[in-house]
Amino acid sequence: MDIPHPGKIVIAGAGIAGLTAALAFASRGFAVDVFERSEKLEEAGAGIQLSPNATRILDDLGVLQFLLPKAVQPEAVILRDAKTLRELARVPLGAMAQKRWGAPYVVAHRADLQGALLEAISLQPAIQLVKGATVRSVTVGDGGASVSVDQSGKSEPADARLVVGADGVWSSLRGGANAKSRFTGELAWRTMIDSQSPQGRAFAEIGSPDSVMAFLHPGFHLIAYPVRSGAAFNLVAFTPGKGIAEGWSGKADISILKQAMRNTAPALAQLAENAGPWTAWPIHTVDPNAPWIAPGLALIGDAAHAMTPFAAQGAAMAIEDADTLAAYVAATPDDLPTALAAWEASRRPRIEKVARRGAFNHFAWHARGPVALARNLVLKTRPPEKLAADMDWLYGWKPSGR
């Protein structure tokens, strides 16, 4: 096994960010240890949208070949009025996405993406995945970094060339005053329904089962799309709500969702009653101005910049982070501080722009009264091709050197 770069990359977390980072570093000649606190890898959540800026990287890393057989390439993103079900706008995807942006737009179950990442990792002898191991702290010395890893009731040190914090929004490596995430006041309600079930067939009648659908309403919005090769629909609704226990699922009063969906089209409102059980997820963010790097350490994905999901770019930004970080470190392997500073400086403007797009989407999708009328008028005058062109900056992005 040829490992041209001395010293190991230690990654905390085996989610999408951590596994992508492992592949990105290994593909550039680094040995990688991934420590995951869970004994069993179980990806939280259900569905995930992967736009071309993400699938392009996954393809280069050998992941997409394992994901596509279980995923769906939707024909469009369709915006609908939740009260009338009237179509407001359509962004074409499918073959158009592949042609315009050079990579597919894919929707999938998160477990299928994680499985594809693990399949790709199994082909990389330079990567070691250790489960049931928690990275507690990072210490920097003259020879590099060292981490304290808790496993089987014992704490052991592990040396590292670089430690990558990919342990999510509740990161244990994000220290100082910015260690705590912030609850946004929004809950994400998630469920998955079999496409051949009564609920699945009823849902297919009110939308386009081969597309990503967004149902807009002042009090909430609902995103739905097919997963598992079309065998199921992933549904996620967003409503205001009170904070619940930290974690990727929790108990919340389902009446919040029912109330939010009550004044929508009857077929849509019935989903709150019939499509469950629904799981509530609190939406947390991280201070966008907090540092992502420290001596010997770089944070990626939600650990660095958890944002609201309204641009459907959380996973994509983590994938971009992972690949670009590996590229910067590989470009100047003997000057890690310079590499990390340059990487952070290159990523911040894009992350900020994506976050602004998500905030704009939330404002537009929850508009009411004259603002909603103006929104609908603007959408009506924008042909699908123009709406697609509006996303060139996001979906057409390519990492340098890829």
Tab-separated table of C-alpha atoms in Angstrom:
chain	number	residue	atom	x	y	z
A	1	MET	CA	0.000	0.000	0.000
A	2	ASP	CA	1.591	3.248	-1.172
A	3	ILE	CA	1.108	6.103	1.328
A	4	PRO	CA	3.167	9.050	0.013
A	5	HIS	CA	2.258	11.414	2.863
A	6	PRO	CA	3.584	10.613	6.364
A	7	GLY	CA	1.331	10.915	9.394
A	8	LYS	CA	-2.324	10.027	9.667
A	9	ILE	CA	-5.442	12.066	9.130
A	10	VAL	CA	-7.744	11.444	12.094
A	11	ILE	CA	-11.442	12.071	11.472
A	12	ALA	CA	-14.028	12.352	14.233
A	13	GLY	CA	-17.401	11.182	12.943
A	14	ALA	CA	-18.504	8.686	10.294
A	15	GLY	CA	-21.445	10.593	8.874
A	16	ILE	CA	-21.579	11.972	5.363
A	17	ALA	CA	-18.907	14.596	6.052
A	18	GLY	CA	-16.488	12.233	7.772
A	19	LEU	CA	-16.758	9.368	5.297
A	20	THR	CA	-16.405	11.733	2.329
A	21	ALA	CA	-13.353	13.313	3.942
A	22	ALA	CA	-11.821	9.877	4.460
A	23	LEU	CA	-12.199	9.070	0.772
A	24	ALA	CA	-10.962	12.504	-0.301
A	25	PHE	CA	-7.795	12.272	1.789
A	26	ALA	CA	-7.122	8.641	0.890
A	27	SER	CA	-7.498	9.421	-2.806
A	28	ARG	CA	-4.687	11.972	-2.378
A	29	GLY	CA	-2.261	9.618	-0.680
A	30	PHE	CA	-3.014	9.988	3.032
A	31	ALA	CA	-3.612	7.261	5.592
A	32	VAL	CA	-6.866	7.907	7.447
A	33	ASP	CA	-8.360	6.753	10.753
A	34	VAL	CA	-12.083	7.452	11.224
A	35	PHE	CA	-13.434	7.260	14.772
A	36	GLU	CA	-17.203	6.955	15.191
A	37	ARG	CA	-18.849	7.109	18.598
A	38	SER	CA	-21.714	4.750	17.678
A	39	GLU	CA	-21.220	1.002	17.794
A	40	LYS	CA	-23.450	0.658	14.747
A	41	LEU	CA	-23.648	3.108	11.878
A	42	GLU	CA	-27.229	4.291	11.610
A	43	GLU	CA	-27.688	7.443	9.538
A	44	ALA	CA	-30.149	9.813	11.189
A	45	GLY	CA	-33.083	11.052	9.179
A	46	ALA	CA	-34.591	9.665	6.032
A	47	GLY	CA	-34.263	11.377	2.670
A	48	ILE	CA	-31.518	13.538	1.245
A	49	GLN	CA	-31.170	15.729	-1.831
A	50	LEU	CA	-27.829	15.735	-3.633
A	51	SER	CA	-27.442	18.427	-6.260
A	52	PRO	CA	-24.826	18.212	-9.050
A	53	ASN	CA	-22.182	20.119	-7.065
A	54	ALA	CA	-22.220	17.185	-4.619
A	55	THR	CA	-22.749	14.236	-6.976
A	56	ARG	CA	-19.836	15.424	-9.123
A	57	ILE	CA	-17.515	14.909	-6.146
A	58	LEU	CA	-19.147	11.622	-5.144
A	59	ASP	CA	-18.623	10.378	-8.681
A	60	ASP	CA	-14.948	11.328	-8.629
A	61	LEU	CA	-14.515	9.506	-5.309
A	62	GLY	CA	-16.127	6.316	-6.615
A	63	VAL	CA	-19.304	6.609	-4.532
A	64	LEU	CA	-21.965	7.434	-7.110
A	65	GLN	CA	-21.729	4.064	-8.835
A	66	PHE	CA	-22.933	2.406	-5.625
A	67	LEU	CA	-25.644	4.996	-4.915
A	68	LEU	CA	-27.409	5.420	-8.258
A	69	PRO	CA	-29.029	1.952	-8.373
A	70	LYS	CA	-30.880	2.755	-5.135
A	71	ALA	CA	-31.549	6.452	-5.779
A	72	VAL	CA	-33.892	8.497	-7.966
A	73	GLN	CA	-33.002	11.218	-10.451
A	74	PRO	CA	-36.075	13.495	-10.230
A	75	GLU	CA	-37.438	15.152	-13.328
A	76	ALA	CA	-37.991	18.551	-11.710
A	77	VAL	CA	-38.336	20.619	-8.575
A	78	ILE	CA	-41.961	21.777	-8.508
A	79	LEU	CA	-43.346	24.524	-6.272
A	80	ARG	CA	-47.067	24.276	-5.455
A	81	ASP	CA	-49.511	26.355	-3.463
A	82	ALA	CA	-50.490	24.250	-0.441
A	83	LYS	CA	-54.074	25.551	-0.414
A	84	THR	CA	-54.938	25.094	-4.070
A	85	LEU	CA	-52.222	22.631	-5.185
A	86	ARG	CA	-51.682	24.947	-8.144
A	87	GLU	CA	-48.229	24.732	-9.678
A	88	LEU	CA	-46.288	27.955	-9.155
A	89	ALA	CA	-42.964	27.119	-10.744
A	90	ARG	CA	-40.885	24.267	-12.110
A	91	VAL	CA	-37.113	23.846	-12.296
A	92	PRO	CA	-36.270	21.073	-14.767
A	93	LEU	CA	-33.812	18.410	-13.611
A	94	GLY	CA	-33.376	14.865	-14.949
A	95	ALA	CA	-31.435	14.750	-18.203
A	96	MET	CA	-31.341	18.544	-18.261
A	97	ALA	CA	-29.419	18.621	-14.975
A	98	GLN	CA	-26.847	16.198	-16.314
A	99	LYS	CA	-26.431	18.231	-19.495
A	100	ARG	CA	-26.412	21.680	-17.924
A	101	TRP	CA	-24.357	21.036	-14.791
A	102	GLY	CA	-22.357	17.969	-15.831
A	103	ALA	CA	-23.615	15.726	-13.034
A	104	PRO	CA	-26.987	14.326	-11.933
A	105	TYR	CA	-29.412	15.676	-9.358
A	106	VAL	CA	-30.184	12.745	-7.053
A	107	VAL	CA	-32.575	12.081	-4.180
A	108	ALA	CA	-31.966	9.104	-1.929
A	109	HIS	CA	-32.415	7.569	1.477
A	110	ARG	CA	-29.616	8.681	3.790
A	111	ALA	CA	-28.871	5.075	4.704
A	112	ASP	CA	-28.335	4.296	1.017
A	113	LEU	CA	-25.850	7.160	0.721
A	114	GLN	CA	-24.031	5.990	3.817
A	115	GLY	CA	-23.963	2.456	2.426
A	116	ALA	CA	-22.493	3.718	-0.844
A	117	LEU	CA	-19.799	5.655	1.019
A	118	LEU	CA	-18.926	2.549	3.041
A	119	GLU	CA	-18.706	0.442	-0.109
A	120	ALA	CA	-16.254	2.922	-1.600
A	121	ILE	CA	-14.268	2.975	1.653
A	122	SER	CA	-14.049	-0.825	1.657
A	123	LEU	CA	-11.966	-0.517	-1.518
A	124	GLN	CA	-9.501	1.862	0.168
A	125	PRO	CA	-6.911	0.019	2.302
A	126	ALA	CA	-5.580	3.367	3.540
A	127	ILE	CA	-8.783	3.979	5.525
A	128	GLN	CA	-9.462	2.429	8.927
A	129	LEU	CA	-12.931	2.856	10.427
A	130	VAL	CA	-13.203	2.353	14.189
A	131	LYS	CA	-16.694	2.242	15.712
A	132	GLY	CA	-17.609	2.723	19.353
A	133	ALA	CA	-14.798	5.264	19.696
A	134	THR	CA	-15.253	8.910	20.676
A	135	VAL	CA	-12.670	11.624	20.038
A	136	ARG	CA	-12.690	13.766	23.167
A	137	SER	CA	-9.925	16.325	22.765
A	138	VAL	CA	-7.112	17.516	20.533
A	139	THR	CA	-3.617	18.403	21.740
A	140	VAL	CA	-1.070	20.053	19.493
A	141	GLY	CA	2.652	19.479	19.935
A	142	ASP	CA	5.860	20.061	18.007
A	143	GLY	CA	5.413	16.871	16.009
A	144	GLY	CA	1.760	17.375	15.119
A	145	ALA	CA	-1.536	16.697	16.852
A	146	SER	CA	-2.774	14.041	19.231
A	147	VAL	CA	-6.315	13.080	20.122
A	148	SER	CA	-7.774	11.347	23.141
A	149	VAL	CA	-10.046	8.510	22.032
A	150	ASP	CA	-12.502	6.860	24.431
A	151	GLN	CA	-13.176	3.225	23.587
A	152	SER	CA	-14.420	0.309	25.689
A	153	GLY	CA	-14.160	2.368	28.856
A	154	LYS	CA	-10.566	3.363	28.229
A	155	SER	CA	-8.998	6.543	26.937
A	156	GLU	CA	-6.113	6.119	24.507
A	157	PRO	CA	-4.043	8.700	22.623
A	158	ALA	CA	-3.784	8.660	18.830
A	159	ASP	CA	-1.286	10.695	16.858
A	160	ALA	CA	-2.410	12.682	13.839
A	161	ARG	CA	-1.044	14.895	11.138
A	162	LEU	CA	-4.426	16.645	11.114
A	163	VAL	CA	-7.648	16.139	13.047
A	164	VAL	CA	-10.869	16.672	11.089
A	165	GLY	CA	-13.955	17.389	13.166
A	166	ALA	CA	-16.876	15.897	11.251
A	167	ASP	CA	-19.021	15.161	14.283
A	168	GLY	CA	-22.022	17.268	13.390
A	169	VAL	CA	-23.934	20.181	14.814
A	170	TRP	CA	-23.356	19.001	18.401
A	171	SER	CA	-19.629	18.643	17.820
A	172	SER	CA	-17.475	17.859	20.842
A	173	LEU	CA	-14.447	19.398	19.085
A	174	ARG	CA	-15.997	22.813	18.496
A	175	GLY	CA	-14.723	24.559	21.589
A	176	GLY	CA	-14.839	27.903	23.315
A	177	ALA	CA	-17.792	30.256	23.362
A	178	ASN	CA	-19.067	28.821	20.073
A	179	ALA	CA	-19.336	25.223	21.267
A	180	LYS	CA	-23.089	25.454	21.790
A	181	SER	CA	-25.430	25.275	18.808
A	182	ARG	CA	-28.525	27.486	18.580
A	183	PHE	CA	-32.117	26.308	18.212
A	184	THR	CA	-33.754	28.244	15.373
A	185	GLY	CA	-37.349	27.991	16.581
A	186	GLU	CA	-38.215	25.611	13.728
A	187	LEU	CA	-39.046	21.914	13.806
A	188	ALA	CA	-38.647	19.503	10.922
A	189	TRP	CA	-41.330	16.808	10.873
A	190	ARG	CA	-40.226	13.719	8.968
A	191	THR	CA	-41.881	10.547	7.790
A	192	MET	CA	-41.596	8.050	4.985
A	193	ILE	CA	-44.467	6.295	3.245
A	194	ASP	CA	-44.524	3.286	0.959
A	195	SER	CA	-45.418	4.453	-2.545
A	196	GLN	CA	-47.814	1.512	-2.975
A	197	SER	CA	-49.611	2.059	0.343
A	198	PRO	CA	-52.972	3.869	0.436
A	199	GLN	CA	-51.182	6.947	1.757
A	200	GLY	CA	-48.533	6.702	-0.942
A	201	ARG	CA	-51.065	6.359	-3.748
A	202	ALA	CA	-53.114	9.245	-2.366
A	203	PHE	CA	-50.022	11.424	-2.189
A	204	ALA	CA	-49.019	10.563	-5.758
A	205	GLU	CA	-52.374	11.901	-6.950
A	206	ILE	CA	-51.748	15.411	-5.611
A	207	GLY	CA	-48.273	15.866	-6.996
A	208	SER	CA	-45.687	14.535	-9.377
A	209	PRO	CA	-44.288	11.297	-7.961
A	210	ASP	CA	-41.122	11.521	-10.063
A	211	SER	CA	-40.162	15.019	-8.855
A	212	VAL	CA	-39.157	16.985	-5.785
A	213	MET	CA	-42.266	18.810	-4.629
A	214	ALA	CA	-42.458	21.840	-2.351
A	215	PHE	CA	-45.885	22.812	-0.999
A	216	LEU	CA	-45.836	26.439	0.161
A	217	HIS	CA	-47.962	28.007	2.899
A	218	PRO	CA	-47.467	30.975	5.274
A	219	GLY	CA	-47.453	28.712	8.332
A	220	PHE	CA	-45.326	25.845	7.052
A	221	HIS	CA	-43.885	24.202	3.975
A	222	LEU	CA	-43.647	20.560	2.989
A	223	ILE	CA	-40.959	18.949	0.839
A	224	ALA	CA	-41.564	15.511	-0.681
A	225	TYR	CA	-39.688	13.311	-3.102
A	226	PRO	CA	-39.247	9.643	-4.025
A	227	VAL	CA	-36.456	7.487	-2.583
A	228	ARG	CA	-35.415	3.832	-2.682
A	229	SER	CA	-35.781	3.642	-6.480
A	230	GLY	CA	-39.277	5.086	-6.150
A	231	ALA	CA	-40.495	2.523	-3.615
A	232	ALA	CA	-41.143	5.203	-0.981
A	233	PHE	CA	-41.772	8.908	-0.550
A	234	ASN	CA	-39.764	10.984	1.905
A	235	LEU	CA	-41.814	13.791	3.476
A	236	VAL	CA	-40.505	16.607	5.635
A	237	ALA	CA	-42.619	19.514	6.887
A	238	PHE	CA	-41.234	22.615	8.601
A	239	THR	CA	-43.165	24.480	11.287
A	240	PRO	CA	-42.394	26.853	14.137
A	241	GLY	CA	-42.061	25.047	17.450
A	242	LYS	CA	-40.425	24.931	20.839
A	243	GLY	CA	-37.044	23.384	21.444
A	244	ILE	CA	-36.904	19.695	22.269
A	245	ALA	CA	-34.042	17.557	23.519
A	246	GLU	CA	-30.824	17.820	21.553
A	247	GLY	CA	-30.537	14.977	19.104
A	248	TRP	CA	-31.729	14.145	15.647
A	249	SER	CA	-35.177	13.145	16.795
A	250	GLY	CA	-37.415	13.878	19.699
A	251	LYS	CA	-40.932	14.003	20.985
A	252	ALA	CA	-43.112	16.953	20.081
A	253	ASP	CA	-46.837	17.516	20.058
A	254	ILE	CA	-48.164	16.338	16.665
A	255	SER	CA	-50.981	18.877	17.011
A	256	ILE	CA	-48.429	21.526	15.990
A	257	LEU	CA	-48.119	19.927	12.563
A	258	LYS	CA	-51.828	19.205	12.261
A	259	GLN	CA	-52.677	22.803	13.060
A	260	ALA	CA	-50.167	24.122	10.539
A	261	MET	CA	-51.558	21.905	7.767
A	262	ARG	CA	-55.220	22.353	8.624
A	263	ASN	CA	-55.914	25.194	6.181
A	264	THR	CA	-54.395	23.488	3.168
A	265	ALA	CA	-55.930	21.389	0.398
A	266	PRO	CA	-57.886	18.502	2.013
A	267	ALA	CA	-55.723	15.827	0.400
A	268	LEU	CA	-52.619	17.525	1.764
A	269	ALA	CA	-54.075	18.159	5.223
A	270	GLN	CA	-54.905	14.465	5.564
A	271	LEU	CA	-51.216	13.650	5.393
A	272	ALA	CA	-50.746	15.003	8.913
A	273	GLU	CA	-53.262	12.435	10.117
A	274	ASN	CA	-52.485	9.465	7.904
A	275	ALA	CA	-48.864	9.631	6.758
A	276	GLY	CA	-47.226	9.188	10.141
A	277	PRO	CA	-45.735	8.342	12.473
A	278	TRP	CA	-43.945	11.678	12.253
A	279	THR	CA	-40.647	12.341	14.001
A	280	ALA	CA	-39.789	15.872	15.052
A	281	TRP	CA	-36.254	17.165	14.563
A	282	PRO	CA	-35.143	20.466	16.115
A	283	ILE	CA	-33.298	22.624	13.606
A	284	HIS	CA	-30.069	23.937	15.107
A	285	THR	CA	-27.462	26.201	13.585
A	286	VAL	CA	-23.916	27.188	14.470
A	287	ASP	CA	-22.504	30.714	14.651
A	288	PRO	CA	-21.380	31.321	11.048
A	289	ASN	CA	-18.642	33.689	12.175
A	290	ALA	CA	-16.942	31.203	14.481
A	291	PRO	CA	-13.552	29.836	13.382
A	292	TRP	CA	-13.426	26.497	11.598
A	293	ILE	CA	-9.729	25.883	12.134
A	294	ALA	CA	-7.284	25.726	15.007
A	295	PRO	CA	-3.715	24.390	15.209
A	296	GLY	CA	-3.924	20.790	14.018
A	297	LEU	CA	-7.723	20.870	13.644
A	298	ALA	CA	-10.289	21.632	10.936
A	299	LEU	CA	-14.072	21.464	11.311
A	300	ILE	CA	-16.215	20.531	8.313
A	301	GLY	CA	-19.911	20.263	7.540
A	302	ASP	CA	-22.366	20.889	10.358
A	303	ALA	CA	-19.588	20.932	12.934
A	304	ALA	CA	-18.291	24.102	11.273
A	305	HIS	CA	-21.341	25.850	9.880
A	306	ALA	CA	-24.636	24.045	10.473
A	307	MET	CA	-27.289	26.019	8.599
A	308	THR	CA	-31.021	25.801	8.073
A	309	PRO	CA	-31.997	23.196	5.451
A	310	PHE	CA	-34.044	25.471	3.224
A	311	ALA	CA	-31.569	25.429	0.334
A	312	ALA	CA	-31.240	21.610	0.566
A	313	GLN	CA	-27.461	22.041	0.691
A	314	GLY	CA	-26.360	20.795	4.111
A	315	ALA	CA	-24.987	17.497	2.841
A	316	ALA	CA	-23.645	19.084	-0.331
A	317	MET	CA	-21.662	21.682	1.623
A	318	ALA	CA	-20.223	18.950	3.850
A	319	ILE	CA	-19.161	16.997	0.757
A	320	GLU	CA	-17.612	20.126	-0.765
A	321	ASP	CA	-15.831	20.894	2.531
A	322	ALA	CA	-14.374	17.404	2.733
A	323	ASP	CA	-13.012	17.322	-0.797
A	324	THR	CA	-11.628	20.851	-0.818
A	325	LEU	CA	-9.963	20.434	2.587
A	326	ALA	CA	-8.142	17.337	1.353
A	327	ALA	CA	-7.095	19.193	-1.793
A	328	TYR	CA	-5.634	22.159	0.103
A	329	VAL	CA	-3.756	19.944	2.552
A	330	ALA	CA	-2.383	17.786	-0.269
A	331	ALA	CA	-1.257	20.876	-2.183
A	332	THR	CA	0.942	22.133	0.680
A	333	PRO	CA	1.427	19.115	2.954
A	334	ASP	CA	4.468	20.591	4.694
A	335	ASP	CA	2.732	23.851	5.651
A	336	LEU	CA	-0.467	22.831	7.359
A	337	PRO	CA	-1.312	26.232	8.941
A	338	THR	CA	-1.147	27.933	5.536
A	339	ALA	CA	-3.202	25.180	3.915
A	340	LEU	CA	-5.933	25.382	6.556
A	341	ALA	CA	-6.105	29.185	6.463
A	342	ALA	CA	-6.349	29.201	2.677
A	343	TRP	CA	-9.035	26.513	2.735
A	344	GLU	CA	-11.182	28.374	5.270
A	345	ALA	CA	-10.821	31.643	3.344
A	346	SER	CA	-11.897	29.931	0.137
A	347	ARG	CA	-14.937	28.237	1.651
A	348	ARG	CA	-16.471	31.029	3.726
A	349	PRO	CA	-17.890	33.160	0.866
A	350	ARG	CA	-19.628	30.156	-0.678
A	351	ILE	CA	-21.058	28.907	2.609
A	352	GLU	CA	-22.353	32.406	3.368
A	353	LYS	CA	-23.993	32.663	-0.058
A	354	VAL	CA	-25.677	29.280	0.355
A	355	ALA	CA	-26.947	30.272	3.812
A	356	ARG	CA	-28.412	33.471	2.359
A	357	ARG	CA	-30.149	31.442	-0.336
A	358	GLY	CA	-31.709	29.233	2.322
A	359	ALA	CA	-32.939	32.254	4.274
A	360	PHE	CA	-34.414	33.719	1.090
A	361	ASN	CA	-36.205	30.451	0.301
A	362	HIS	CA	-37.728	30.344	3.773
A	363	PHE	CA	-38.943	33.944	3.439
A	364	ALA	CA	-40.408	33.361	-0.023
A	365	TRP	CA	-41.996	30.019	0.726
A	366	HIS	CA	-43.726	31.304	3.879
A	367	ALA	CA	-44.873	34.565	2.319
A	368	ARG	CA	-48.423	35.749	2.878
A	369	GLY	CA	-50.710	38.454	1.519
A	370	PRO	CA	-49.237	40.931	-0.990
A	371	VAL	CA	-45.776	39.397	-0.663
A	372	ALA	CA	-47.127	35.986	-1.658
A	373	LEU	CA	-48.970	37.530	-4.612
A	374	ALA	CA	-45.796	39.258	-5.753
A	375	ARG	CA	-43.857	36.011	-5.373
A	376	ASN	CA	-46.377	34.120	-7.483
A	377	LEU	CA	-46.310	36.805	-10.165
A	378	VAL	CA	-42.511	36.711	-10.367
A	379	LEU	CA	-42.503	32.916	-10.585
A	380	LYS	CA	-45.150	32.984	-13.291
A	381	THR	CA	-43.022	35.229	-15.475
A	382	ARG	CA	-39.865	33.127	-15.080
A	383	PRO	CA	-39.686	30.237	-17.564
A	384	PRO	CA	-38.208	26.945	-16.317
A	385	GLU	CA	-34.956	27.518	-18.191
A	386	LYS	CA	-34.406	30.840	-16.406
A	387	LEU	CA	-35.117	29.262	-13.042
A	388	ALA	CA	-32.521	26.598	-13.828
A	389	ALA	CA	-30.018	29.276	-14.880
A	390	ASP	CA	-30.515	30.964	-11.506
A	391	MET	CA	-28.944	27.868	-9.925
A	392	ASP	CA	-25.811	27.759	-12.092
A	393	TRP	CA	-23.676	29.360	-9.375
A	394	LEU	CA	-24.722	26.613	-6.939
A	395	TYR	CA	-25.188	23.424	-8.943
A	396	GLY	CA	-22.512	24.177	-11.529
A	397	TRP	CA	-19.743	24.689	-8.966
A	398	LYS	CA	-16.637	22.552	-9.472
A	399	PRO	CA	-13.703	22.117	-7.094
A	400	SER	CA	-10.384	23.095	-8.593
A	401	GLY	CA	-8.344	20.126	-9.717
A	402	ARG	CA	-11.351	17.824	-10.081
